[in-house]
Tab-separated table of C-alpha atoms and ligand atoms in Angstrom:
chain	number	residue	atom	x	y	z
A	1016	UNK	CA	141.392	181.826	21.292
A	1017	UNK	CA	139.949	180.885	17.995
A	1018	UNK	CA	138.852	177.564	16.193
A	1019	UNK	CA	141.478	177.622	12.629
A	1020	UNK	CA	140.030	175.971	9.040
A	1021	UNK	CA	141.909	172.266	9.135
A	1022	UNK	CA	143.156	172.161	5.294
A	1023	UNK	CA	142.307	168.691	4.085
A	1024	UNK	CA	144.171	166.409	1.763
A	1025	UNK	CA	144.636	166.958	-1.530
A	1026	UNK	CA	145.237	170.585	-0.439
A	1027	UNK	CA	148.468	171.048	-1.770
A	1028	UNK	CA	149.536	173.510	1.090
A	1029	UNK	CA	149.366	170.040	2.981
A	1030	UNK	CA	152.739	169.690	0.783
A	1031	UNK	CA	154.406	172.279	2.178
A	1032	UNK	CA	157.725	171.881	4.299
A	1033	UNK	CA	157.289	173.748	7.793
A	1034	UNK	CA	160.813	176.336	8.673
A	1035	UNK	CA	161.537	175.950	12.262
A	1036	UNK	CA	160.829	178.465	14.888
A	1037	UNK	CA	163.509	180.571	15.856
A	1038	UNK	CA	162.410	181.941	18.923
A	1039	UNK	CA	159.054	181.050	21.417
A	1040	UNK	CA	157.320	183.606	21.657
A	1041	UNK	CA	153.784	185.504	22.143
A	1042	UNK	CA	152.876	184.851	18.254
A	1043	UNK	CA	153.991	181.024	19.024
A	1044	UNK	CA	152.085	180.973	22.005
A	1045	UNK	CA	149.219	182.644	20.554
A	1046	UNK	CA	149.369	179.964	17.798
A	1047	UNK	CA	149.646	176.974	19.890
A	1048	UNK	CA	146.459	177.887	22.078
A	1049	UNK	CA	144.725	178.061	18.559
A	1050	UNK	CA	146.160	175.048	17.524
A	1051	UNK	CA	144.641	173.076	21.550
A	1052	UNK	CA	141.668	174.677	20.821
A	1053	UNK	CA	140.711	173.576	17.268
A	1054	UNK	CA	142.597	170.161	18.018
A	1055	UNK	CA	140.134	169.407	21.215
A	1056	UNK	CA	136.810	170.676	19.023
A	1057	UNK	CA	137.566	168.434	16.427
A	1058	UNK	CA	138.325	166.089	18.461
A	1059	UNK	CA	141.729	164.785	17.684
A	1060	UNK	CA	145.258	163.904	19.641
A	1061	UNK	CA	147.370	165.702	17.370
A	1062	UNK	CA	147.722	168.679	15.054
A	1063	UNK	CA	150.656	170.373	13.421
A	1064	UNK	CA	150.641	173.665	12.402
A	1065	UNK	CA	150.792	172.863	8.629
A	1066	UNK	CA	147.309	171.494	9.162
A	1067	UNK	CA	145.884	174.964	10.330
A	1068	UNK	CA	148.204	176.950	6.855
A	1069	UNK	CA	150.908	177.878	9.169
A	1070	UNK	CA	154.055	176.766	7.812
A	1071	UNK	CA	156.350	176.081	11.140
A	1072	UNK	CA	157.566	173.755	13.090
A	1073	UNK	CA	154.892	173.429	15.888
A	1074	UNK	CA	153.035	170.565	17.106
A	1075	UNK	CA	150.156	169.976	19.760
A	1076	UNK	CA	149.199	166.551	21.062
A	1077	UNK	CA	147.034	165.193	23.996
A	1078	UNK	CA	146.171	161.575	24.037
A	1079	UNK	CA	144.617	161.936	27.697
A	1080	UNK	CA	140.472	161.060	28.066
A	1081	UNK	CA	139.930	164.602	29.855
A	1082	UNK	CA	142.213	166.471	27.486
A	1083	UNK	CA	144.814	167.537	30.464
A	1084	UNK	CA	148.095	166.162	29.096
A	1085	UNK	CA	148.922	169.082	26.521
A	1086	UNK	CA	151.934	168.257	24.888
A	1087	UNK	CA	153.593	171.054	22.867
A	1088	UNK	CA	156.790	169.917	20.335
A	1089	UNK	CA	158.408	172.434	18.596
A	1090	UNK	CA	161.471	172.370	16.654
A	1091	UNK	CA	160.746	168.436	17.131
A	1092	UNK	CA	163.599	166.005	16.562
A	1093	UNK	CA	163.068	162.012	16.445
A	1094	UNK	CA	165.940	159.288	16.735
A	1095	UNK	CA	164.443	156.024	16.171
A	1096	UNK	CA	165.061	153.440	19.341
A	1097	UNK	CA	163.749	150.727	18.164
A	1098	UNK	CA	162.930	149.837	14.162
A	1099	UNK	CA	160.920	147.081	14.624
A	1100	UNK	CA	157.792	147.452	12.792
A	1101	UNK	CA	154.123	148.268	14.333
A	1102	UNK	CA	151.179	148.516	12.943
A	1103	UNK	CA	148.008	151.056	13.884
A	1104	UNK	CA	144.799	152.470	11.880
A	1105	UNK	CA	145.446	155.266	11.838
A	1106	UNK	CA	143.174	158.358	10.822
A	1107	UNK	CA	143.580	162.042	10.426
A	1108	UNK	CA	142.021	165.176	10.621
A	1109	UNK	CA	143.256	166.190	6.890
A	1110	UNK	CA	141.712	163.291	5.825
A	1111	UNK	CA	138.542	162.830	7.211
A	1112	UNK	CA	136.745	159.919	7.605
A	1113	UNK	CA	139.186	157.578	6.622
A	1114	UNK	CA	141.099	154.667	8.744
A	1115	UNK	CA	144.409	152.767	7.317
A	1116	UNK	CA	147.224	150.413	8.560
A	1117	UNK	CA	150.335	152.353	8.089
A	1118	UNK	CA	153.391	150.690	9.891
A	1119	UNK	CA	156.213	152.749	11.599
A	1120	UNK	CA	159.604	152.047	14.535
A	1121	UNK	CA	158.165	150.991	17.409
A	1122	UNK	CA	160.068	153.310	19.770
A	1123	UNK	CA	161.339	156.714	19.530
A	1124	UNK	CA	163.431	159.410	21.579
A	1125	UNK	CA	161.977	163.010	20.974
A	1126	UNK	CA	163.921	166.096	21.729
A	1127	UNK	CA	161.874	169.644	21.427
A	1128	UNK	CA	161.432	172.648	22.555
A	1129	UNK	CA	158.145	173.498	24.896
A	1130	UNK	CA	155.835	175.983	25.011
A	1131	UNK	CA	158.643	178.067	26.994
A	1132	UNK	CA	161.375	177.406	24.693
A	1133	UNK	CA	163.035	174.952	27.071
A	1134	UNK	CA	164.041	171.746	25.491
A	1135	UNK	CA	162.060	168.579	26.608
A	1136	UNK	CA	163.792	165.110	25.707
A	1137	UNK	CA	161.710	161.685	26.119
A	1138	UNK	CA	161.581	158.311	24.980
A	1139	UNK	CA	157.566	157.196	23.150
A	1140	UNK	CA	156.347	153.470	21.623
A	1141	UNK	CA	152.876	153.133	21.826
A	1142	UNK	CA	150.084	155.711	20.202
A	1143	UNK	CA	152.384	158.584	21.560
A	1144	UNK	CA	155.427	157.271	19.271
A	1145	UNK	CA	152.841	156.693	15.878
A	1146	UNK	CA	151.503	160.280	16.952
A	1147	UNK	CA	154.597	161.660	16.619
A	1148	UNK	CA	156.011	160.437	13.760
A	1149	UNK	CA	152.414	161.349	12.262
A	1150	UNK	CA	152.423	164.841	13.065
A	1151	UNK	CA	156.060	164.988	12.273
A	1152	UNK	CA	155.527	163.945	8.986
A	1153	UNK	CA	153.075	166.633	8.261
A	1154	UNK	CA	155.336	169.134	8.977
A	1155	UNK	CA	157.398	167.491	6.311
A	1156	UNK	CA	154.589	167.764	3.337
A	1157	UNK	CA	153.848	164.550	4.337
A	1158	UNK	CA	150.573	161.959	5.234
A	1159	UNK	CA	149.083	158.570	5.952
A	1160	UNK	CA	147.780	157.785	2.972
A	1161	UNK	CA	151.647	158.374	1.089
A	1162	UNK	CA	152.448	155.035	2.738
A	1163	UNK	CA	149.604	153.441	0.936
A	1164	UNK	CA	149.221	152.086	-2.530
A	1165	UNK	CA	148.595	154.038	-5.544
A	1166	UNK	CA	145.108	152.485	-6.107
A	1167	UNK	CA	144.195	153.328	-2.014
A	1168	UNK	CA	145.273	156.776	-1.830
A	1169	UNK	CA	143.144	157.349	-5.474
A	1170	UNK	CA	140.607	156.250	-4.190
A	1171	UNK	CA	140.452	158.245	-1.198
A	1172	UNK	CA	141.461	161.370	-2.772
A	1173	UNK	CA	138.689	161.106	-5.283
A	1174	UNK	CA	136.185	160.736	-2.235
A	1175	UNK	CA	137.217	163.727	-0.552
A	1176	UNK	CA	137.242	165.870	-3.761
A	1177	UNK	CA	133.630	164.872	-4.146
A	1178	UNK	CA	132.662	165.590	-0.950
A	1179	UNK	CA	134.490	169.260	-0.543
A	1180	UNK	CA	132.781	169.887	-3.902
A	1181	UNK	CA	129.640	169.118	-2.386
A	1182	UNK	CA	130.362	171.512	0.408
A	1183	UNK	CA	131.738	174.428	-1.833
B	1399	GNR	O1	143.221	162.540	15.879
B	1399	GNR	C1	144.038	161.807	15.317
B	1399	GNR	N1	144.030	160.481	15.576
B	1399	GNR	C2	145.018	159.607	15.158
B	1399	GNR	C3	144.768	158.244	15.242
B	1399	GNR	C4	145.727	157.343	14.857
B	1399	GNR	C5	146.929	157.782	14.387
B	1399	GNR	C6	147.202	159.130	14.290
B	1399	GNR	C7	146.256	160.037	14.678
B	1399	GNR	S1	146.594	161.729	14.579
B	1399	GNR	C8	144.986	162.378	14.340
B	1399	GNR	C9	144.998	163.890	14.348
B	1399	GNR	C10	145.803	164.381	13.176
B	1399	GNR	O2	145.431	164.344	12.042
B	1399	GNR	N2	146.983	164.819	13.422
B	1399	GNR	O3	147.782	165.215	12.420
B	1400	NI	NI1	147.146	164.119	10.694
């Protein structure tokens, strides 16, 4: 297993839209105990693999205190349930440091494949619905701060350039 580099916004490889997967298998697998393993040393509940520079459609997620619930979606699929707005802070690990209200449907169904290739098919509202959408997003180029205003997302794109300068 190995720890992968978390590309952070404004990476523009963060922009890129993932393919999907056309078959499971040991590469995939390979990949998504990467993906558990750099997600959990972080720490974070999610990842997707355009996070890590690999542009498929794989994501990990555990929202669980003693990081037993792995969740693997791949080839996700979302129908919204419910559109009613809610609102979290959310955060992410492409753009560190930094909390924002971003509001999203309330309740989801989710159909995917697992880590077998079998598809999996459940309903989420909660953190598990916002972390799906999130993660979904990403595979679609996409991030938190795109839902926020011009002047916010600026702001916090100028920070982060200054601090991976400082870094370089
Ligand atoms: O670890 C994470 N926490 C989080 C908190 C609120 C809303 C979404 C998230 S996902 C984030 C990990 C991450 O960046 N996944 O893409
Ligand atoms: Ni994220």
């Amino acid at each position: 297993m190995a720890i992968l580099e978390i590309l952070e916004f404004p990476d523009p490889r963060l922009r890129k839209r993932a393919e999907p997967v056309e078959t499971v298998d040991a590469t995939t697998m390979r990949l998504v105990d990467d993906m558990f393993e750099t997600m959990y040393a972080a720490p974070g509940i999610g990842l997707a693999a355009t996070q890590v520079d690999v542009h498929r459609r794989i994501i990990v997620i555990d929202l669980s205190e003693e990081k037993n619930q792995p969740l693997v979606l791949i080839n996700p699929e979302v129908e919204v349930l419910d559109p009613q707005a809610e609102t979290y802070d959310e955060g992410c690990l492409s753009v560190p440091g930094f909390y924002e209200t971003v509001i999203r449907p309330r309740a989801i169904r989710v159909t995917a494949q697992d880590r077998n290739g079998e598809q999996q098919e459940f309903e989420a509202e909660g953190l598990l619905a916002v972390c799906v959408q999130h993660e979904i997003d990403h595979l679609d180029g996409k991030l938190f701060v795109d839902y926020l205003s011009t002047v916010k997302r600026q702001r916090i794109r100028n920070k982060l350039l200054k601090q991976q300068r400082s870094k370089a």
